[in-house]
mmCIF file of C-alpha atoms in Angstrom:
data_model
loop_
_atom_site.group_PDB
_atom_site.id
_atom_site.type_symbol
_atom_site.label_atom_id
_atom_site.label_comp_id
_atom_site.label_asym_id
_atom_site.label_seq_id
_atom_site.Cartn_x
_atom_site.Cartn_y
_atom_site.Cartn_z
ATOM 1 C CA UNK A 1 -36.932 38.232 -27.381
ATOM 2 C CA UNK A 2 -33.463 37.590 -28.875
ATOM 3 C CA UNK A 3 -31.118 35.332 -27.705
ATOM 4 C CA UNK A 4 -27.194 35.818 -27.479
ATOM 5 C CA UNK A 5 -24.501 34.325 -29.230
ATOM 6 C CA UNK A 6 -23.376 33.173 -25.308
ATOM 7 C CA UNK A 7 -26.992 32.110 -24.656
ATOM 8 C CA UNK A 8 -27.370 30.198 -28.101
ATOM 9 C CA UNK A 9 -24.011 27.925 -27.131
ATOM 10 C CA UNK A 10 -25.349 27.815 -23.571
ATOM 11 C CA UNK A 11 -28.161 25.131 -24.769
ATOM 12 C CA UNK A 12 -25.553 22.878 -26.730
ATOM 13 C CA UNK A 13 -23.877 22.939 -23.524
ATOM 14 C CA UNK A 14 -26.824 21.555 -22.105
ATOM 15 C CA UNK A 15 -26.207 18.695 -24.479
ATOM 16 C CA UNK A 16 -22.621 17.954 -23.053
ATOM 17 C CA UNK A 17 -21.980 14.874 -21.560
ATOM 18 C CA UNK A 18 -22.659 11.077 -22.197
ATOM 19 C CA UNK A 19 -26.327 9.784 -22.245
ATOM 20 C CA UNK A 20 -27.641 6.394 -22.781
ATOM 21 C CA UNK A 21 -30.630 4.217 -22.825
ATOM 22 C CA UNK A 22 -32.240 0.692 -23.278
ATOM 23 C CA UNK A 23 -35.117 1.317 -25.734
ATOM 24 C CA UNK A 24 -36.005 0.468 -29.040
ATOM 25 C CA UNK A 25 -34.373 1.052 -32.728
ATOM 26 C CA UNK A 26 -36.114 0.195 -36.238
ATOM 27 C CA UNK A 27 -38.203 -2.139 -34.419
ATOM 28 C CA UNK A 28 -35.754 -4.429 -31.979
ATOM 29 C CA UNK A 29 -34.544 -3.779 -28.166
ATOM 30 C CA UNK A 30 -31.101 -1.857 -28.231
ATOM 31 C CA UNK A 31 -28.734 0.059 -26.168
ATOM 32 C CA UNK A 32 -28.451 3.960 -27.479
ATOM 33 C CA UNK A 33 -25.393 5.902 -26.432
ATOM 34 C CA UNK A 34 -25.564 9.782 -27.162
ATOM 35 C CA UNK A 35 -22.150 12.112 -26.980
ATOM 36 C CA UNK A 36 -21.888 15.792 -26.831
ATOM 37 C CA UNK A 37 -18.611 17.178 -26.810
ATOM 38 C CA UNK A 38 -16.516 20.493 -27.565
ATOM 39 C CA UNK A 39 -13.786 19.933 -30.204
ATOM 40 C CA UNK A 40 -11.874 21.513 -32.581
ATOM 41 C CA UNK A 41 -10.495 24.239 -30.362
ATOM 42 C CA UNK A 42 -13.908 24.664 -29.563
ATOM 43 C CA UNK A 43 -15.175 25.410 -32.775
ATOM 44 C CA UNK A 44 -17.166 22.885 -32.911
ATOM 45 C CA UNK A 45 -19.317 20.487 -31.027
ATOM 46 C CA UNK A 46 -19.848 17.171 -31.784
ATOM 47 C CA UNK A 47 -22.643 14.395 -31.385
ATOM 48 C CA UNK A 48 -21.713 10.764 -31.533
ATOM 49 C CA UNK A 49 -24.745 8.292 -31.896
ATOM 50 C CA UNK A 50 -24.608 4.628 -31.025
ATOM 51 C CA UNK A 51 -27.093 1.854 -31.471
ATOM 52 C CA UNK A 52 -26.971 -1.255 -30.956
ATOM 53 C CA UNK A 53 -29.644 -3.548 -31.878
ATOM 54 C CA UNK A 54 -30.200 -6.698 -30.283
ATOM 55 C CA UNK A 55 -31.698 -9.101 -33.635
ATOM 56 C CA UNK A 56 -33.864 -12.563 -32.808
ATOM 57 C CA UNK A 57 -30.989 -14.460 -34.113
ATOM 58 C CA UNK A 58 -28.854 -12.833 -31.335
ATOM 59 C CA UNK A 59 -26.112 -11.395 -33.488
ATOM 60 C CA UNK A 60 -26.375 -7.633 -32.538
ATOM 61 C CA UNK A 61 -26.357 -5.004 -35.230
ATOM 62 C CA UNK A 62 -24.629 -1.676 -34.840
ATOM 63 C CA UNK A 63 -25.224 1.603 -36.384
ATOM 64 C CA UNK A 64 -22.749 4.896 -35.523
ATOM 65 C CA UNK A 65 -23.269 8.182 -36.635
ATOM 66 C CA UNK A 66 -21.840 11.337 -35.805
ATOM 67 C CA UNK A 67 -22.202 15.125 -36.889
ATOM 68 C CA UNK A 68 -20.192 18.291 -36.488
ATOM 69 C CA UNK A 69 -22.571 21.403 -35.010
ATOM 70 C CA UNK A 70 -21.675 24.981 -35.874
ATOM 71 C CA UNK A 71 -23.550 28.101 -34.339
ATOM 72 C CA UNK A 72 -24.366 30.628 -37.101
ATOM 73 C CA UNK A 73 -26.178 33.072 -34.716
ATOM 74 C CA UNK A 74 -29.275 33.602 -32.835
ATOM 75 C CA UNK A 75 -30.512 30.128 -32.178
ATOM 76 C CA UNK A 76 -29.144 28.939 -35.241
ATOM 77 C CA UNK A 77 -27.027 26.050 -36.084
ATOM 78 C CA UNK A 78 -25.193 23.951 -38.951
ATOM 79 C CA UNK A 79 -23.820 20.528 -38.869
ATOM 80 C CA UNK A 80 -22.779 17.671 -41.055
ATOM 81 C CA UNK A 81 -24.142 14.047 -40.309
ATOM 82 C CA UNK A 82 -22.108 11.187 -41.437
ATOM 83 C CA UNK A 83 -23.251 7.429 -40.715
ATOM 84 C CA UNK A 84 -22.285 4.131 -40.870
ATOM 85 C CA UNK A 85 -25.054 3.392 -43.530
ATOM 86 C CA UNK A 86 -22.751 5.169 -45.510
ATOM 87 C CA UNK A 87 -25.020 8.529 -45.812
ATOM 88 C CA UNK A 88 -23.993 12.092 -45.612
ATOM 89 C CA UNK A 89 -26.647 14.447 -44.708
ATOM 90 C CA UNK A 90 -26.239 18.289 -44.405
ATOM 91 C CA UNK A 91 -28.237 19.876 -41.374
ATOM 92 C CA UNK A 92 -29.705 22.886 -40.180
ATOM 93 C CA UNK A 93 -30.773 23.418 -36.621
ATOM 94 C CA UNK A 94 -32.692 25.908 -34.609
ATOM 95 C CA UNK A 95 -33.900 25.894 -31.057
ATOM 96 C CA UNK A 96 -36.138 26.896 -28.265
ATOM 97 C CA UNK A 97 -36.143 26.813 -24.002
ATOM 98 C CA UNK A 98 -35.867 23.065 -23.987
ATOM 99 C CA UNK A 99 -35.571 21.368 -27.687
ATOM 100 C CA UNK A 100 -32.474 21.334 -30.209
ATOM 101 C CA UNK A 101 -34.509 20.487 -34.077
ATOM 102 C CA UNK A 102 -32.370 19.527 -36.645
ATOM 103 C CA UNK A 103 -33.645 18.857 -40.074
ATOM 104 C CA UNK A 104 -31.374 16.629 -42.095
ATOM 105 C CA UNK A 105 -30.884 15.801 -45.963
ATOM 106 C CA UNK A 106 -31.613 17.334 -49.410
ATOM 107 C CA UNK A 107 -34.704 16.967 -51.381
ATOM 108 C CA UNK A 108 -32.430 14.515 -53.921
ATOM 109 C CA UNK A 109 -31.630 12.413 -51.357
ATOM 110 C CA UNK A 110 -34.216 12.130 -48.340
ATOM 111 C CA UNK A 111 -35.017 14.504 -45.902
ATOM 112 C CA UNK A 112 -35.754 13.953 -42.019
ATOM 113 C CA UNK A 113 -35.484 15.985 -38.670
ATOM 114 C CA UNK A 114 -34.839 14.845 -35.679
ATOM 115 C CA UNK A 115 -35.771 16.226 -31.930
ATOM 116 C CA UNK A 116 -33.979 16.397 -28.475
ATOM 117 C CA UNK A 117 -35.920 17.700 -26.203
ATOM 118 C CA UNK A 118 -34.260 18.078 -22.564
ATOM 119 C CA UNK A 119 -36.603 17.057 -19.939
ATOM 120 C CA UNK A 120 -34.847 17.999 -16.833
ATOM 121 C CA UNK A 121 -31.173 18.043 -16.192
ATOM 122 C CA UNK A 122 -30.591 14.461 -16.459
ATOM 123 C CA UNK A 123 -32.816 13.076 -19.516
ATOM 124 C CA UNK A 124 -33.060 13.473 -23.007
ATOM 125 C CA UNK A 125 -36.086 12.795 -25.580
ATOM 126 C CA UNK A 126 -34.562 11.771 -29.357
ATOM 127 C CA UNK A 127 -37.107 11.247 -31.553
ATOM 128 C CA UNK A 128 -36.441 11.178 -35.403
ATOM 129 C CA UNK A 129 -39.093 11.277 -38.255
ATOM 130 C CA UNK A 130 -38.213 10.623 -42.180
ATOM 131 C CA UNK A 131 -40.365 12.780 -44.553
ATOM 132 C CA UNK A 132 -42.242 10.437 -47.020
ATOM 133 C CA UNK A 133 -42.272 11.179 -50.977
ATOM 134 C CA UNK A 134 -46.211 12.283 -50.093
ATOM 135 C CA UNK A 135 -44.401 15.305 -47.307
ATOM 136 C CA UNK A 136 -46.165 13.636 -44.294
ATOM 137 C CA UNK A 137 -43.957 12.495 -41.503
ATOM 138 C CA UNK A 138 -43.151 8.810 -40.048
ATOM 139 C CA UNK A 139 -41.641 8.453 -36.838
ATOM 140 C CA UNK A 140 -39.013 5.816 -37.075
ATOM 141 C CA UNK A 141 -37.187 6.505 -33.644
ATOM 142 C CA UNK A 142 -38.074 7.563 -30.126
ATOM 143 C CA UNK A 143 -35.704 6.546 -27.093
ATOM 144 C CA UNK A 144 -35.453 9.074 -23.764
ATOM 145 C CA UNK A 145 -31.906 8.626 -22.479
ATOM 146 C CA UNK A 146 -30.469 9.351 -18.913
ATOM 147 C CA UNK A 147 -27.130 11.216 -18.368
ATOM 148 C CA UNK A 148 -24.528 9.004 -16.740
ATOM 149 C CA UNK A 149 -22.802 10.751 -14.031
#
């Protein structure tokens, strides 16, 4: 069945909003903030990522990223993903009823995808995976956040 260009912006829309969570990041508690927003006379829309990572040694460790999403048609999507681990990844997205996939990076660099999958109105599943130099994948996040209202 195809989708429309209306329909196709419809599920980013779904996306809209601030969502958060206490769960887990590289293996310590954190906080994860999630931002969808329109900008760029609507051109665009924009995710802003926020961890922060509560270490042993109680100095917390913060890592921001952020990426501009662009439809190109039926279900389909570009972005750029820039970091505060200094990395620039390109991305291209696709989606279904109830999950936005973006795979991220270049075969030079490293390559990884990453999952939201809407479950219900008011959560959000993010799980990311890095491919490994042998092309399996490794989970290295997973964190369902709740929209704050």
């Amino acid at each position: 069945m195809a989708v429309s260009q209306a329909q196709t912006e419809n599920f980013l829309d779904k996306l809209k909003g601030t969502w958060q969570a206490k769960g887990t990041a590289f293996g310590m508690p954190a906080d994860v903030t999630m931002i969808w927003t329109t900008v760029l006379g609507g051109r665009y829309t924009q995710i802003q990522y926020t961890i922060v990572m509560h270490v042993k040694d109680g100095k917390d460790q913060q890592f921001e990223g952020t990426a501009y999403y662009k439809s190109i048609g039926e279900n389909k999507f570009v972005a750029t993903w820039f970091d505060s681990g200094g990395d620039m990844h390109p991305i291209t997205a696709t989606h279904d009823e109830a999950t936005l996939t973006s795979w991220w990076g270049t075969p030079d660099t490293k390559m990884g995808k990453t999952t939201y999958t809407l479950k219900g109105d008011n959560s959000v599943e993010v799980t990311d995976f890095i491919q490994k130099k042998d092309g399996a994948w490794q989970q290295f996040g997973n964190n369902t956040l709740a929209r704050k209202l």
